[in-house]
Coordinates of C-alpha atoms and ligand atoms in Angstrom, one line a residue:
M22 CA 13.1 -18.7 -2.6
E23 CA 14.1 -18.7 -6.3
D24 CA 16.6 -16.4 -7.9
G25 CA 15.0 -13.7 -10.0
R26 CA 11.4 -14.7 -9.1
V27 CA 9.1 -13.7 -6.3
R28 CA 5.9 -15.4 -5.5
M29 CA 3.4 -13.2 -3.7
Y30 CA -0.1 -13.5 -2.3
T31 CA -2.3 -10.5 -1.5
C32 CA -5.6 -10.7 0.2
G33 CA -8.1 -9.3 -2.2
P34 CA -11.5 -7.6 -1.9
T35 CA -14.7 -9.0 -0.4
V36 CA -17.0 -8.2 -3.4
Y37 CA -20.2 -7.1 -1.6
N38 CA -19.8 -3.4 -2.3
F39 CA -17.6 -0.8 -4.0
A40 CA -14.1 -0.8 -2.5
H41 CA -13.2 2.3 -0.5
I42 CA -10.0 4.3 -0.8
G43 CA -8.8 2.7 2.4
N44 CA -8.9 -0.7 0.7
F45 CA -7.1 0.9 -2.2
R46 CA -4.4 2.1 0.0
A47 CA -3.6 -1.6 0.6
Y48 CA -3.8 -2.5 -3.0
A49 CA -1.7 0.6 -4.0
F50 CA 1.0 -0.5 -1.4
E51 CA 1.0 -4.0 -2.9
D52 CA 1.3 -2.4 -6.4
I53 CA 4.3 -0.4 -5.2
L54 CA 5.9 -3.5 -3.7
R55 CA 5.5 -5.5 -6.9
R56 CA 6.7 -2.6 -9.1
V57 CA 9.8 -2.2 -6.9
I58 CA 10.6 -5.9 -7.2
E59 CA 10.2 -5.6 -11.0
F60 CA 12.3 -2.3 -11.0
N61 CA 15.1 -4.4 -9.6
G62 CA 14.8 -6.8 -12.5
W63 CA 13.0 -9.6 -10.8
K64 CA 9.8 -11.3 -12.0
V65 CA 6.7 -11.4 -9.8
R66 CA 3.9 -13.9 -9.7
Q67 CA 1.1 -12.3 -7.7
V68 CA -2.1 -13.9 -6.7
M69 CA -5.0 -11.9 -5.4
N70 CA -8.1 -13.6 -4.3
L71 CA -11.7 -12.4 -4.7
T72 CA -13.8 -13.2 -1.6
D73 CA -17.1 -13.9 -3.3
V74 CA -18.7 -15.9 -0.6
D75 CA -18.9 -14.9 3.1
D76 CA -21.4 -13.5 5.6
K77 CA -21.5 -10.1 3.8
T78 CA -21.9 -11.2 0.2
I79 CA -24.6 -13.7 1.2
R80 CA -26.5 -11.1 3.2
G81 CA -26.3 -8.7 0.3
A82 CA -27.4 -11.2 -2.4
N83 CA -30.3 -12.5 -0.4
A84 CA -31.5 -9.0 0.6
A85 CA -31.4 -8.0 -3.1
G86 CA -33.1 -11.3 -4.1
V87 CA -30.4 -12.2 -6.7
K88 CA -28.1 -15.1 -7.2
L89 CA -24.8 -14.7 -5.3
A90 CA -22.8 -14.9 -8.5
D91 CA -24.8 -12.1 -10.1
Y92 CA -24.6 -10.0 -7.0
T93 CA -20.8 -10.3 -6.7
K94 CA -20.2 -9.9 -10.5
T95 CA -21.2 -6.2 -10.3
Y96 CA -18.5 -5.5 -7.6
K97 CA -15.9 -7.7 -9.3
D98 CA -16.2 -5.7 -12.5
A99 CA -16.2 -2.4 -10.5
F100 CA -13.0 -3.5 -8.7
F101 CA -11.1 -4.2 -11.9
A102 CA -12.2 -0.9 -13.4
D103 CA -11.0 0.8 -10.2
L104 CA -7.6 -0.9 -10.4
K105 CA -7.3 0.5 -13.9
T106 CA -8.2 4.0 -12.8
L107 CA -5.5 3.8 -10.1
N108 CA -2.9 2.4 -12.6
I109 CA -2.4 -0.7 -10.4
E110 CA -0.7 -3.4 -12.3
P111 CA -2.8 -6.5 -12.6
A112 CA -1.9 -9.6 -10.6
E113 CA -1.2 -12.8 -12.6
V114 CA -4.1 -14.7 -11.1
Y115 CA -7.4 -13.6 -9.5
P116 CA -8.9 -16.8 -8.1
A117 CA -12.5 -16.5 -6.9
A118 CA -13.4 -18.4 -3.7
T119 CA -16.5 -19.9 -5.3
D120 CA -14.3 -21.6 -8.0
H121 CA -12.2 -23.3 -5.4
I122 CA -14.6 -25.0 -3.0
P123 CA -13.2 -28.5 -3.7
E124 CA -9.7 -27.4 -2.8
M125 CA -11.0 -25.9 0.4
I126 CA -12.9 -29.0 1.3
D127 CA -9.7 -31.1 0.7
L128 CA -7.7 -28.8 3.0
V129 CA -10.4 -29.0 5.8
A130 CA -10.5 -32.8 5.4
K131 CA -6.7 -33.0 5.8
L132 CA -6.9 -30.9 9.0
V133 CA -9.7 -33.2 10.4
E134 CA -7.6 -36.2 9.5
K135 CA -4.6 -34.8 11.3
G136 CA -6.7 -34.2 14.4
V137 CA -6.3 -30.4 14.5
A138 CA -9.9 -29.8 13.4
Y139 CA -13.2 -31.2 14.5
K140 CA -16.8 -31.2 13.7
S141 CA -19.0 -29.5 16.3
D142 CA -22.6 -30.2 17.3
D143 CA -23.8 -27.4 15.1
G144 CA -22.4 -29.2 12.0
S145 CA -19.6 -26.7 11.5
V146 CA -15.9 -27.7 11.4
Y147 CA -13.5 -25.8 13.7
F148 CA -9.7 -25.5 13.9
N149 CA -8.5 -26.4 17.4
V150 CA -6.0 -23.7 18.2
R151 CA -4.6 -25.7 21.1
K152 CA -3.5 -28.4 18.7
F153 CA -1.2 -26.1 16.7
P154 CA 1.8 -25.1 18.9
G155 CA 2.7 -22.2 16.6
Y156 CA -0.6 -20.5 17.0
G157 CA -0.1 -16.8 17.8
K158 CA 3.4 -16.5 16.4
L159 CA 2.5 -13.8 13.9
A160 CA 0.4 -11.6 16.1
H161 CA 2.5 -12.3 19.2
I162 CA -0.4 -13.5 21.2
D163 CA 0.1 -14.0 24.9
F164 CA -1.8 -17.2 24.8
D165 CA -1.9 -18.1 28.5
N166 CA -3.5 -14.9 29.6
Q167 CA -6.0 -14.4 26.8
R168 CA -7.3 -17.7 25.6
T169 CA -10.9 -18.0 26.4
G170 CA -11.4 -21.4 24.8
A171 CA -14.6 -20.1 23.1
R172 CA -15.5 -20.9 19.5
C173 CA -15.8 -18.1 16.9
L174 CA -18.2 -18.8 14.1
G175 CA -17.8 -15.2 12.7
D176 CA -14.8 -14.5 10.5
E177 CA -13.7 -11.5 12.4
Y178 CA -12.8 -11.2 16.1
D179 CA -10.0 -9.6 18.1
K180 CA -7.1 -10.9 20.0
E181 CA -9.0 -10.9 23.3
N182 CA -11.3 -13.5 21.9
V183 CA -8.9 -16.1 20.6
G184 CA -10.6 -19.4 20.2
D185 CA -11.3 -22.2 17.8
F186 CA -12.3 -20.7 14.4
A187 CA -14.6 -22.0 11.7
L188 CA -13.2 -23.8 8.7
W189 CA -16.5 -24.9 7.4
K190 CA -19.8 -23.3 8.3
A191 CA -22.9 -25.5 8.4
W192 CA -25.8 -24.2 6.3
E193 CA -28.3 -21.9 8.0
E194 CA -31.7 -20.6 7.1
S195 CA -30.2 -17.2 6.4
D196 CA -27.8 -18.6 3.8
G197 CA -30.8 -19.3 1.5
P198 CA -29.8 -20.9 -1.7
V199 CA -26.0 -20.6 -1.0
G200 CA -24.3 -23.8 0.0
W201 CA -22.2 -26.7 -1.1
D202 CA -22.2 -30.4 -0.2
S203 CA -19.3 -31.6 1.9
P204 CA -18.3 -34.6 4.0
W205 CA -19.8 -32.6 7.0
G206 CA -23.0 -31.8 5.3
R207 CA -24.2 -28.7 3.3
G208 CA -22.4 -25.5 4.1
R209 CA -19.8 -23.1 3.0
P210 CA -16.1 -22.4 3.7
G211 CA -14.9 -19.9 6.3
W212 CA -13.1 -16.8 5.1
H213 CA -9.7 -17.9 6.4
I214 CA -9.5 -21.2 4.6
E215 CA -10.1 -19.6 1.3
C216 CA -6.7 -17.9 1.3
S217 CA -4.7 -20.9 2.6
A218 CA -6.2 -23.1 -0.1
M219 CA -5.9 -20.7 -3.0
S220 CA -2.5 -19.4 -2.2
M221 CA -1.0 -22.9 -1.9
K222 CA -2.7 -24.0 -5.1
Y223 CA -1.2 -21.2 -7.2
L224 CA 2.1 -20.5 -5.4
G225 CA 3.1 -23.8 -3.7
E226 CA 3.1 -24.9 0.0
T227 CA 5.8 -22.3 0.8
F228 CA 6.1 -19.0 -0.9
D229 CA 7.9 -15.7 -0.5
L230 CA 5.6 -12.9 0.3
H231 CA 2.1 -12.4 1.7
T232 CA 0.6 -9.0 2.1
G233 CA -2.5 -7.2 3.3
G234 CA -3.7 -4.3 5.4
I235 CA -2.7 -4.4 9.1
D236 CA -6.2 -5.4 10.1
N237 CA -5.6 -8.7 8.2
L238 CA -2.8 -9.7 10.5
F239 CA -5.1 -11.0 13.2
P240 CA -7.0 -13.2 13.0
H241 CA -6.9 -13.7 9.3
H242 CA -3.2 -14.2 8.6
E243 CA -2.6 -16.0 11.9
N244 CA -5.3 -18.4 10.9
E245 CA -3.9 -18.8 7.4
I246 CA -0.6 -19.9 8.9
A247 CA -2.2 -22.3 11.3
Q248 CA -4.3 -24.0 8.5
A249 CA -1.5 -24.2 6.0
E250 CA 1.3 -25.3 8.4
A251 CA -0.8 -27.8 10.3
A252 CA -1.7 -29.4 7.0
T253 CA 1.7 -29.4 5.3
G254 CA 4.2 -29.4 8.2
K255 CA 6.1 -26.8 6.2
E256 CA 6.7 -23.1 6.6
F257 CA 3.9 -21.3 4.8
V258 CA 5.2 -17.9 4.0
R259 CA 8.7 -16.4 4.3
T260 CA 7.8 -12.8 4.7
W261 CA 4.7 -11.0 5.8
M262 CA 4.1 -7.3 4.9
H263 CA 1.2 -5.2 6.1
C264 CA 0.4 -1.6 5.4
A265 CA -1.0 0.8 8.0
H266 CA -4.5 2.1 7.7
L267 CA -5.8 5.0 5.8
R268 CA -7.6 7.1 8.4
V269 CA -10.2 9.9 8.5
N270 CA -10.0 12.2 11.4
G271 CA -7.9 9.8 13.3
E272 CA -10.2 6.7 12.8
K273 CA -9.7 3.8 10.4
M274 CA -11.6 4.4 7.1
S275 CA -14.1 1.6 7.0
K276 CA -17.5 0.6 5.8
S277 CA -18.7 -0.1 9.3
L278 CA -17.8 3.3 10.6
G279 CA -19.4 5.0 7.6
N280 CA -16.5 7.4 7.2
F281 CA -15.4 6.2 3.8
F282 CA -15.1 7.4 0.2
T283 CA -15.2 5.0 -2.6
L284 CA -12.9 5.7 -5.5
R285 CA -16.0 6.5 -7.5
D286 CA -17.0 9.2 -5.0
L287 CA -13.7 11.0 -5.5
V288 CA -13.8 10.7 -9.3
E289 CA -17.3 12.1 -9.3
K290 CA -15.9 15.1 -7.4
G291 CA -13.5 15.7 -10.2
W292 CA -10.3 14.0 -8.9
T293 CA -8.4 11.9 -11.3
G294 CA -7.1 8.4 -10.7
R295 CA -3.5 9.5 -10.7
E296 CA -4.1 12.3 -8.2
I297 CA -5.7 9.8 -5.9
R298 CA -2.9 7.3 -6.5
Y299 CA -0.4 10.0 -5.7
V300 CA -2.0 10.6 -2.3
L301 CA -2.3 6.9 -1.5
I302 CA 1.3 6.0 -2.2
N303 CA 2.9 9.2 -0.8
A304 CA 3.4 8.0 2.8
H305 CA 5.5 5.2 4.1
Y306 CA 3.4 2.1 4.0
R307 CA 3.9 1.3 7.7
A308 CA 2.9 4.9 8.7
S309 CA -0.8 5.6 9.0
L310 CA -2.1 8.2 6.5
N311 CA -4.8 10.7 7.2
F312 CA -7.0 11.3 4.3
A313 CA -7.6 15.0 3.4
F314 CA -8.8 16.9 0.3
S315 CA -5.9 19.3 0.7
A316 CA -3.6 16.4 -0.1
L317 CA -5.4 15.9 -3.4
E318 CA -5.0 19.6 -4.2
D319 CA -1.3 19.3 -3.5
A320 CA -1.1 16.2 -5.7
R321 CA -2.8 18.1 -8.5
K322 CA -0.3 21.0 -8.2
S323 CA 2.7 18.7 -8.0
L324 CA 1.7 16.6 -10.9
A325 CA 1.1 19.7 -13.0
R326 CA 4.7 20.7 -12.3
V327 CA 6.0 17.3 -13.3
D328 CA 3.9 17.3 -16.5
A329 CA 5.2 20.7 -17.5
C330 CA 8.8 19.6 -16.9
V331 CA 8.4 16.2 -18.7
E332 CA 7.4 18.1 -21.8
K333 CA 10.9 19.5 -22.0
A334 CA 12.6 16.2 -21.5
T335 CA 14.1 14.3 -24.5
E336 CA 15.5 10.8 -25.2
G337 CA 19.2 10.2 -25.2
E338 CA 22.1 9.6 -22.8
A339 CA 21.2 11.0 -19.4
P340 CA 23.4 13.7 -17.9
E341 CA 25.4 12.8 -14.7
W342 CA 23.2 15.0 -12.5
A343 CA 20.1 13.2 -13.6
K344 CA 21.7 9.8 -13.0
K345 CA 22.4 10.9 -9.5
H346 CA 18.7 11.6 -8.8
L347 CA 17.9 8.2 -10.2
D348 CA 20.5 6.7 -7.8
D349 CA 18.8 8.5 -4.9
F350 CA 15.4 7.3 -6.1
T351 CA 16.6 3.7 -6.4
A352 CA 18.1 3.8 -2.9
A353 CA 14.9 5.2 -1.5
V354 CA 12.5 2.6 -3.0
N355 CA 14.9 -0.2 -2.0
D356 CA 15.0 1.1 1.5
D357 CA 11.8 -0.6 2.6
L358 CA 9.8 1.2 -0.1
N359 CA 10.5 4.7 1.0
I360 CA 8.1 6.4 -1.5
P361 CA 8.1 9.9 0.1
R362 CA 11.9 9.9 -0.3
A363 CA 11.5 8.6 -3.9
F364 CA 9.2 11.5 -4.6
A365 CA 11.8 13.9 -3.2
A366 CA 14.3 12.5 -5.7
L367 CA 11.7 13.0 -8.5
F368 CA 11.2 16.6 -7.5
E369 CA 14.9 17.3 -7.3
L370 CA 15.1 16.0 -10.9
V371 CA 12.3 18.3 -11.9
R372 CA 14.0 21.3 -10.2
E373 CA 17.3 20.6 -11.9
T374 CA 15.7 19.9 -15.3
N375 CA 13.9 23.2 -15.1
A376 CA 17.3 24.9 -14.4
K377 CA 19.5 23.0 -16.9
G378 CA 17.2 21.8 -19.6
G379 CA 15.7 18.3 -20.4
A380 CA 18.2 16.9 -22.9
G381 CA 18.5 13.2 -22.2
V382 CA 16.3 13.2 -19.1
L383 CA 13.2 11.5 -20.4
G384 CA 14.5 8.0 -19.7
V385 CA 15.1 8.9 -16.1
F386 CA 11.5 10.1 -15.7
K387 CA 10.3 6.9 -17.3
R388 CA 12.4 4.8 -15.1
M389 CA 11.1 6.5 -11.9
D390 CA 7.6 6.2 -13.2
A391 CA 8.0 2.5 -13.6
V392 CA 7.5 2.5 -9.8
L393 CA 5.4 5.6 -9.2
G394 CA 2.9 5.2 -12.0
V395 CA 1.7 8.8 -11.9
I396 CA 3.5 10.6 -14.8
F397 CA 1.9 11.2 -18.2
F398 CA 4.1 10.9 -21.2
G399 CA 2.7 12.5 -24.4
N400 CA -0.8 13.6 -25.3
E401 CA -2.4 10.3 -25.8
K402 CA -2.6 9.4 -22.1
R403 CA -3.4 13.0 -21.1
K404 CA -6.5 12.9 -23.3
V405 CA -8.0 10.3 -21.1
E406 CA -7.9 12.7 -18.2
V407 CA -9.9 15.4 -19.7
P408 CA -13.2 15.7 -17.7
A409 CA -16.4 14.8 -19.6
D410 CA -17.8 18.4 -19.7
V411 CA -14.5 19.7 -21.2
Q412 CA -14.4 16.8 -23.7
A413 CA -18.0 17.6 -24.8
L414 CA -17.1 21.2 -25.5
L415 CA -14.0 20.0 -27.4
D416 CA -16.1 17.7 -29.6
E417 CA -18.5 20.6 -30.3
R418 CA -15.5 22.8 -31.1
A419 CA -14.1 20.2 -33.5
A420 CA -17.4 20.1 -35.3
A421 CA -17.6 24.0 -35.5
R422 CA -14.1 24.1 -36.9
K423 CA -14.9 21.5 -39.5
A424 CA -17.9 23.7 -40.5
K425 CA -15.5 26.7 -40.6
D426 CA -17.7 28.4 -38.0
W427 CA -14.8 30.4 -36.4
A428 CA -17.0 32.5 -34.2
E429 CA -18.5 29.4 -32.6
S430 CA -15.0 27.9 -32.3
D431 CA -13.8 31.0 -30.4
R432 CA -16.8 31.0 -28.2
L433 CA -16.2 27.4 -27.3
R434 CA -12.5 28.1 -26.7
D435 CA -13.6 30.7 -24.0
A436 CA -16.1 28.2 -22.5
I437 CA -13.3 25.6 -22.2
A438 CA -11.0 28.2 -20.7
A439 CA -13.6 29.0 -18.1
L440 CA -13.4 25.4 -17.0
G441 CA -9.6 25.8 -16.6
W442 CA -8.4 24.3 -19.8
A443 CA -6.4 25.9 -22.7
V444 CA -6.9 24.7 -26.2
K445 CA -4.1 24.5 -28.8
D446 CA -4.8 24.0 -32.5
S447 CA -2.4 22.2 -34.7
R448 CA -2.5 20.2 -37.9
D449 CA -3.4 17.1 -35.9
G450 CA -6.4 18.8 -34.4
Q451 CA -6.9 20.3 -30.9
S452 CA -5.1 19.5 -27.8
V453 CA -5.8 20.8 -24.3
S454 CA -3.8 21.3 -21.1
K455 CA -4.8 22.4 -17.7
T456 CA -4.2 26.1 -16.9
Ligands
LIG521 P1 -11.7 -6.3 3.0 O1 -12.5 -6.1 1.7 O2 -12.4 -5.7 4.1 O3 -11.3 -7.7 3.2 O4 -10.3 -5.4 2.8 C1 -9.5 -5.5 1.7 C2 -8.1 -5.0 2.0 O5 -8.2 -3.6 2.4 C3 -7.4 -5.7 3.1 O6 -6.1 -5.9 2.8 C4 -7.6 -4.8 4.3 O7 -6.6 -4.9 5.3 C5 -7.5 -3.4 3.6 N1 -8.1 -2.3 4.3 C6 -9.3 -2.1 4.8 N2 -9.5 -0.9 5.4 C7 -8.3 -0.2 5.2 C8 -7.9 1.1 5.6 N3 -8.7 2.0 6.2 N4 -6.6 1.4 5.3 C9 -5.8 0.5 4.6 N5 -6.2 -0.7 4.3 C10 -7.4 -1.1 4.6
LIG522 ZN1 -6.7 -13.5 2.8

């Protein structure tokens, strides 16, 4: 909408548990999208919401007997730590739903005023999908054959059960202490209204990009459009982008199917953030991606090759052959975020650098990594990736060397080597690399 600037909204996590790597496929896709826009010299204003009130968070908090805010804080903190692990660039704003209840109430009130929403006997407020002619335009719903006319109080339902959806849910016994006063009585917002209210607050009534995983498309995004456009009379979002699912043995990775790994599960097994990131981004975002440990092993090997090559690269004017690989890379990312092709350009650069030498190539690696975010430059960052057991031995060895206990130093070197790491000593101390 505005030259040089993109305003983008991404549906964030429901903070009732640790996010799984399927969720992180979506956030990694959104990170690639934002980095590619920035790669092209544009600025991004990204807003990602935190859903900290809904059926699942309330159930979790009440079952644990803690305040909703205390319960969700654990998972908010974990989420931000996980984003760092995956080298996902932070959004500009992370609005939490519970901080925006007045904005949601205002939006619901506007919809009631306009006659597209109504209060039902149970005290909840529903959006009347028959009153919004554009309903179904995103998900291409064949309205006449499918509409059941039922009401859906739950936030999630499928296309076969299209009906009036809840904007405001009346307080129930099971909500316990969670609730806010509103013109319709005590209650809480529905999930869909959160995103309409918060996106428009931070990005305006019309903005450029709205993203999420494909499961968000219906009903969540369809409902966001209905709520926003019925209230403002304006187009809500210019472009919608959705990523396909991360799958396990052909099924969507999800909490409800129990076939998931959290990021923490994989880190505990010894995989690093960038190895996991590599796997999550190395498929076209609209193609489904099957999770397998063999892909992590491949990522480890490929990244070791890149690391070894980058060590040979130096600053300076890039040679023509390196520029050509950067051109291929640029064409790939600008072709609907073709990351597998972008990786191919990176590995062509690695191959040719190994053959011709790294003079002047460092800048090209850095430019590619502005999008990929998986390459380590220099020792500082690499240190972060040393596993805890190796680091403990390194610390012991540093102490042994300080005490001039060379036999102990050698013994520890062998112990470290047995874990797959080679130690190098220099005037600045020890450094390690994977063998
Ligand atoms: P949720 O916390 O369930 O609202 O999901 C957060 C984000 O993760 C949404 O954008 C979902 O579409 C996305 N998501 C959930 N499961 C998967 C999966 N298996 N693969 C890719 N994205 C997913
Ligand atoms: Zn949303």
